[in-house]
mmCIF file of C-alpha atoms in Angstrom:
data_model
loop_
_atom_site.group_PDB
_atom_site.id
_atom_site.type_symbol
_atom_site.label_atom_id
_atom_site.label_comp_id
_atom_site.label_asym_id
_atom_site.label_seq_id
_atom_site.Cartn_x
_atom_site.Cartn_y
_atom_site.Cartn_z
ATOM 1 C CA UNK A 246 -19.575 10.452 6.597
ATOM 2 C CA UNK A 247 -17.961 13.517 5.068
ATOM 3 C CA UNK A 248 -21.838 14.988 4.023
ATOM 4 C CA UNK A 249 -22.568 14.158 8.091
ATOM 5 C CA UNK A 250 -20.078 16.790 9.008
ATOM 6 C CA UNK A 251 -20.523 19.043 6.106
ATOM 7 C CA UNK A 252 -24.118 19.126 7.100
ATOM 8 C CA UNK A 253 -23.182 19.639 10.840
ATOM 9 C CA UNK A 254 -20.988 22.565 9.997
ATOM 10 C CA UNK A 255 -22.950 24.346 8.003
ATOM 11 C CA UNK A 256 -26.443 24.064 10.579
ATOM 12 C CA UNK A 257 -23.128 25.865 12.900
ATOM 13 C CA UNK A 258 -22.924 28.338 10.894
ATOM 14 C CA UNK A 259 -26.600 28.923 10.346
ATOM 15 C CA UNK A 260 -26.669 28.968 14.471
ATOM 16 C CA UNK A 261 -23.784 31.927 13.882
ATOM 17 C CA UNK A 262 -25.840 33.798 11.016
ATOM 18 C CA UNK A 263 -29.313 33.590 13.837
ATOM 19 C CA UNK A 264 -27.504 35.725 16.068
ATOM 20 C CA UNK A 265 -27.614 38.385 13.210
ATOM 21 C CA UNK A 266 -30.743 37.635 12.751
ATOM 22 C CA UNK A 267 -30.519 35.760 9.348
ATOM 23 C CA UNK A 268 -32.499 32.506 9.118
ATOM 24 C CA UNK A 269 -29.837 30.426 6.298
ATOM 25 C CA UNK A 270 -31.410 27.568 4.476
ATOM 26 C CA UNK A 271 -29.827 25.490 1.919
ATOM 27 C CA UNK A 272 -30.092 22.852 -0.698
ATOM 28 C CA UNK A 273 -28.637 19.530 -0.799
ATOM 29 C CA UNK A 274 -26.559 20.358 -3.309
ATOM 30 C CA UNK A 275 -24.684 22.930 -1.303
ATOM 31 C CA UNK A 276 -23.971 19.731 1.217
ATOM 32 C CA UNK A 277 -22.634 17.531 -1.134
ATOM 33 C CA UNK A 278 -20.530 19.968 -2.815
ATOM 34 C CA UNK A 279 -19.018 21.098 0.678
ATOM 35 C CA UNK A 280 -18.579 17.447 1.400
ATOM 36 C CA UNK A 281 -16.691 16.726 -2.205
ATOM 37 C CA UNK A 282 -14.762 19.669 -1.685
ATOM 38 C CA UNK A 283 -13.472 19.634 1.414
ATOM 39 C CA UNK A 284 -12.275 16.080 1.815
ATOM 40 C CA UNK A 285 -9.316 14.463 0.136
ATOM 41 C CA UNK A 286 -7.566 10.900 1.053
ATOM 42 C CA UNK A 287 -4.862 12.858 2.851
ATOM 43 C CA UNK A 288 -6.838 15.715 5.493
ATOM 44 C CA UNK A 289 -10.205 13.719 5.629
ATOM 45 C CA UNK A 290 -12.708 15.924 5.944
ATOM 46 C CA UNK A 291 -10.200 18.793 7.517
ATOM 47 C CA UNK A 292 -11.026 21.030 5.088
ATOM 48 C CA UNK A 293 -14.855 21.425 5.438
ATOM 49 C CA UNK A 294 -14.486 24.452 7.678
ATOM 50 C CA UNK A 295 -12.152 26.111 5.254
ATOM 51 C CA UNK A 296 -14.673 25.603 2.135
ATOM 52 C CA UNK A 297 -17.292 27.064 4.030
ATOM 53 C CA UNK A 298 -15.062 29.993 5.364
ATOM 54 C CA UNK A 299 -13.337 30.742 1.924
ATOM 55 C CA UNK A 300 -16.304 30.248 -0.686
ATOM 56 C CA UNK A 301 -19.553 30.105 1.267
ATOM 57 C CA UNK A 302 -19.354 33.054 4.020
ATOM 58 C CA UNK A 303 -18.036 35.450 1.320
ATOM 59 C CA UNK A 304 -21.116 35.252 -0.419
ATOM 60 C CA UNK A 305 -23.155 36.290 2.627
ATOM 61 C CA UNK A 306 -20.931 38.966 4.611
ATOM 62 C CA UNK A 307 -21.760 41.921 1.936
ATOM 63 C CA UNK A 308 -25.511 40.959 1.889
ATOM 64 C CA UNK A 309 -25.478 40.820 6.183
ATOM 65 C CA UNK A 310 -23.234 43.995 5.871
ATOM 66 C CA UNK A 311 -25.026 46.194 2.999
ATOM 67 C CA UNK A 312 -27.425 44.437 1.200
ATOM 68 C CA UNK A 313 -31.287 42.958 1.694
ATOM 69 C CA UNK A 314 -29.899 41.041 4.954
ATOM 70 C CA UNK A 315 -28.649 44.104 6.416
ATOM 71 C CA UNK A 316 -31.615 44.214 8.733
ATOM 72 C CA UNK A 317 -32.239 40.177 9.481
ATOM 73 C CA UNK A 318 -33.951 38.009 6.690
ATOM 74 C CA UNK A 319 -34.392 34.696 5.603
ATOM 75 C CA UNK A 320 -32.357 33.423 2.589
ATOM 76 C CA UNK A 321 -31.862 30.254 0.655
ATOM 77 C CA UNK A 322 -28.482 29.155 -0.515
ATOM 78 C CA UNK A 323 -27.991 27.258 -3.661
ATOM 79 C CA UNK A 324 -24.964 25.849 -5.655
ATOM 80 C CA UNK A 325 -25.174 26.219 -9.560
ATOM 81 C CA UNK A 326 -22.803 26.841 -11.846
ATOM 82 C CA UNK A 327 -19.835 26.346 -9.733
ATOM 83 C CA UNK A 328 -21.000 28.747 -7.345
ATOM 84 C CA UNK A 329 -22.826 29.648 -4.175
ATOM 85 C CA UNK A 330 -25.839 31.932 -4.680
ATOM 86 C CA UNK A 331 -28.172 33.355 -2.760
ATOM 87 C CA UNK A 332 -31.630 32.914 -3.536
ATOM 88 C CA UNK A 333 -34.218 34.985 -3.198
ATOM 89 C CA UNK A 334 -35.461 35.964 0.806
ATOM 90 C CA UNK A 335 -38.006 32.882 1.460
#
């Protein structure tokens, strides 16, 4: 259940990044990390929204705002190493 709405929230956010003209894919692994993450036995899965807003978006905004997505763009996200990344423009 908990990767259901991790994977819902994050195809909301890639509906939020469109509008800037940024086409966001993303592994599985990104899903089921958000998922593991954000739920616990005593919020559910509450805190989805705030793993996406506190560890994924921050890893995007200076790429929309200054870097190769300033202008639109397709990207890839991927978790490794205890991270997001962003992969290369597909």
């Amino acid at each position: 259940m908990a990767m259901n709405i991790a994977r819902k929230e994050l195809e909301n956010f890639k509906q939020l990044l469109l509008k800037k003209n940024v086409n966001m894919e993303f592994y599985e692994e990104v899903v089921k990390y958000i998922a593991e993450k954000g739920t616990s036995k005593e919020f559910g899965a509450r805190e989805i929204i705030r793993v996406i807003n506190s560890e994924l978006k921050p890893v995007l905004v200076d790429e929309i705002l200054f870097g190769r997505l300033s202008n639109g763009g397709r990207c890839k996200i991927h978790f490794t190493n205890g991270k997001f990344q962003l992969g290369d423009n597909l």
